[in-house]
Amino acid sequence: MKITYTARKVNLRDNFKDRVEKKLSKFEKIFSENSEVNVVVTLEKNRQTVEITVRDNSMVYRAESTMAEMNDALDKVCDILMRQIRKNKTKLEKRIKSGSIDDFVMQNPQTDVTEDDDYIVVRKKQVIMKPISVDEAILEMNMVNHNFFMFINADTDEVNVVYKRADGNYGLLEAAAD
């Protein structure tokens, strides 16, 4: 695993980096050695946020936690990643050796995870899209009180999605080839 650290308004100590590497070593059986891990630590007032994004081939796992202590936030983020992997165990088995994922889950048991093999689509909706600008899409998203909005970008003639981020800002998703 290739680990990249980003520190915002905080200096990362070597013992924190060692702790991150120790925690992430649990996941080495799941992800390939070419996987990329991005660890972002942000200090805001009395809160410290740890965000970990793991990219391996076409899989992306992301978790974020904000707590008073950086190490507590790291523990919480690793637990969240573990739950995501367990939840998607059957889908992961198709991509990697089935033995290693079973060993990993058995080494890290947790009782509160329900194993749902299928996702249930409870609603299907068709939308009529016309080319609009990103600003217009954000305005329309806010008017219908949604967290995301799909539209055809007037500048690129491509389907895009705008979404509201947890920090109150907005994001734009654009399709890109792998």
PDB file of N, CA and C in Angstrom, residues 123 125 127-128 132 135-151 162-164 170:
ATOM      1  N   ARG A 123     -37.256   2.719  -5.205  1.00  0.00           N
ATOM      2  CA  ARG A 123     -37.922   3.687  -6.066  1.00  0.00           C
ATOM      3  C   ARG A 123     -37.097   3.889  -7.321  1.00  0.00           C
ATOM      4  N   LYS A 125     -37.005   6.402 -10.767  1.00  0.00           N
ATOM      5  CA  LYS A 125     -37.568   7.647 -11.266  1.00  0.00           C
ATOM      6  C   LYS A 125     -36.849   8.046 -12.549  1.00  0.00           C
ATOM      7  N   VAL A 127     -36.041  11.172 -15.134  1.00  0.00           N
ATOM      8  CA  VAL A 127     -36.027  12.631 -15.120  1.00  0.00           C
ATOM      9  C   VAL A 127     -35.757  13.155 -16.525  1.00  0.00           C
ATOM     10  N   ILE A 128     -36.405  14.242 -16.827  1.00  0.00           N
ATOM     11  CA  ILE A 128     -36.173  14.913 -18.103  1.00  0.00           C
ATOM     12  C   ILE A 128     -35.061  15.916 -17.867  1.00  0.00           C
ATOM     13  N   ILE A 132     -28.160  22.797 -18.807  1.00  0.00           N
ATOM     14  CA  ILE A 132     -28.142  23.985 -17.939  1.00  0.00           C
ATOM     15  C   ILE A 132     -26.735  24.161 -17.395  1.00  0.00           C
ATOM     16  N   ASP A 135     -24.327  26.481 -12.057  1.00  0.00           N
ATOM     17  CA  ASP A 135     -25.008  27.366 -11.101  1.00  0.00           C
ATOM     18  C   ASP A 135     -26.516  27.136 -11.116  1.00  0.00           C
ATOM     19  N   GLU A 136     -27.078  26.966 -12.314  1.00  0.00           N
ATOM     20  CA  GLU A 136     -28.513  26.698 -12.414  1.00  0.00           C
ATOM     21  C   GLU A 136     -28.872  25.350 -11.789  1.00  0.00           C
ATOM     22  N   ALA A 137     -27.994  24.369 -11.950  1.00  0.00           N
ATOM     23  CA  ALA A 137     -28.239  23.047 -11.373  1.00  0.00           C
ATOM     24  C   ALA A 137     -28.229  23.118  -9.844  1.00  0.00           C
ATOM     25  N   ILE A 138     -27.297  23.869  -9.282  1.00  0.00           N
ATOM     26  CA  ILE A 138     -27.245  24.036  -7.819  1.00  0.00           C
ATOM     27  C   ILE A 138     -28.495  24.744  -7.334  1.00  0.00           C
ATOM     28  N   LEU A 139     -28.918  25.765  -8.043  1.00  0.00           N
ATOM     29  CA  LEU A 139     -30.126  26.495  -7.672  1.00  0.00           C
ATOM     30  C   LEU A 139     -31.350  25.564  -7.701  1.00  0.00           C
ATOM     31  N   GLU A 140     -31.459  24.767  -8.757  1.00  0.00           N
ATOM     32  CA  GLU A 140     -32.600  23.858  -8.868  1.00  0.00           C
ATOM     33  C   GLU A 140     -32.552  22.777  -7.786  1.00  0.00           C
ATOM     34  N   MET A 141     -31.350  22.287  -7.479  1.00  0.00           N
ATOM     35  CA  MET A 141     -31.196  21.295  -6.417  1.00  0.00           C
ATOM     36  C   MET A 141     -31.667  21.863  -5.085  1.00  0.00           C
ATOM     37  N   ASN A 142     -31.292  23.101  -4.805  1.00  0.00           N
ATOM     38  CA  ASN A 142     -31.707  23.741  -3.560  1.00  0.00           C
ATOM     39  C   ASN A 142     -33.207  24.001  -3.537  1.00  0.00           C
ATOM     40  N   MET A 143     -33.783  24.303  -4.682  1.00  0.00           N
ATOM     41  CA  MET A 143     -35.224  24.573  -4.738  1.00  0.00           C
ATOM     42  C   MET A 143     -36.039  23.316  -4.445  1.00  0.00           C
ATOM     43  N   VAL A 144     -35.556  22.141  -4.872  1.00  0.00           N
ATOM     44  CA  VAL A 144     -36.286  20.905  -4.599  1.00  0.00           C
ATOM     45  C   VAL A 144     -35.831  20.252  -3.296  1.00  0.00           C
ATOM     46  N   ASN A 145     -34.890  20.900  -2.612  1.00  0.00           N
ATOM     47  CA  ASN A 145     -34.407  20.464  -1.297  1.00  0.00           C
ATOM     48  C   ASN A 145     -33.817  19.049  -1.339  1.00  0.00           C
ATOM     49  N   HIS A 146     -32.970  18.792  -2.348  1.00  0.00           N
ATOM     50  CA  HIS A 146     -32.262  17.518  -2.458  1.00  0.00           C
ATOM     51  C   HIS A 146     -30.793  17.725  -2.134  1.00  0.00           C
ATOM     52  N   ASN A 147     -30.080  16.627  -1.929  1.00  0.00           N
ATOM     53  CA  ASN A 147     -28.643  16.697  -1.664  1.00  0.00           C
ATOM     54  C   ASN A 147     -27.810  16.525  -2.930  1.00  0.00           C
ATOM     55  N   PHE A 148     -28.453  16.137  -4.028  1.00  0.00           N
ATOM     56  CA  PHE A 148     -27.752  15.978  -5.301  1.00  0.00           C
ATOM     57  C   PHE A 148     -28.719  16.303  -6.430  1.00  0.00           C
ATOM     58  N   PHE A 149     -28.160  16.555  -7.622  1.00  0.00           N
ATOM     59  CA  PHE A 149     -28.992  16.862  -8.778  1.00  0.00           C
ATOM     60  C   PHE A 149     -28.236  16.479 -10.038  1.00  0.00           C
ATOM     61  N   MET A 150     -28.869  15.663 -10.893  1.00  0.00           N
ATOM     62  CA  MET A 150     -28.270  15.221 -12.143  1.00  0.00           C
ATOM     63  C   MET A 150     -28.761  16.130 -13.275  1.00  0.00           C
ATOM     64  N   PHE A 151     -27.851  16.511 -14.166  1.00  0.00           N
ATOM     65  CA  PHE A 151     -28.204  17.433 -15.246  1.00  0.00           C
ATOM     66  C   PHE A 151     -27.234  17.274 -16.404  1.00  0.00           C
ATOM     67  N   VAL A 162     -24.355  17.522  -9.435  1.00  0.00           N
ATOM     68  CA  VAL A 162     -23.907  18.420  -8.371  1.00  0.00           C
ATOM     69  C   VAL A 162     -24.437  17.851  -7.064  1.00  0.00           C
ATOM     70  N   TYR A 163     -23.679  18.049  -5.991  1.00  0.00           N
ATOM     71  CA  TYR A 163     -24.111  17.529  -4.698  1.00  0.00           C
ATOM     72  C   TYR A 163     -23.689  18.479  -3.587  1.00  0.00           C
ATOM     73  N   LYS A 164     -24.399  18.408  -2.482  1.00  0.00           N
ATOM     74  CA  LYS A 164     -24.095  19.233  -1.322  1.00  0.00           C
ATOM     75  C   LYS A 164     -23.172  18.438  -0.410  1.00  0.00           C
ATOM     76  N   TYR A 170     -20.406  22.819  -2.271  1.00  0.00           N
ATOM     77  CA  TYR A 170     -20.984  21.990  -3.322  1.00  0.00           C
ATOM     78  C   TYR A 170     -19.886  21.269  -4.085  1.00  0.00           C
TER      79      TYR A 170
END
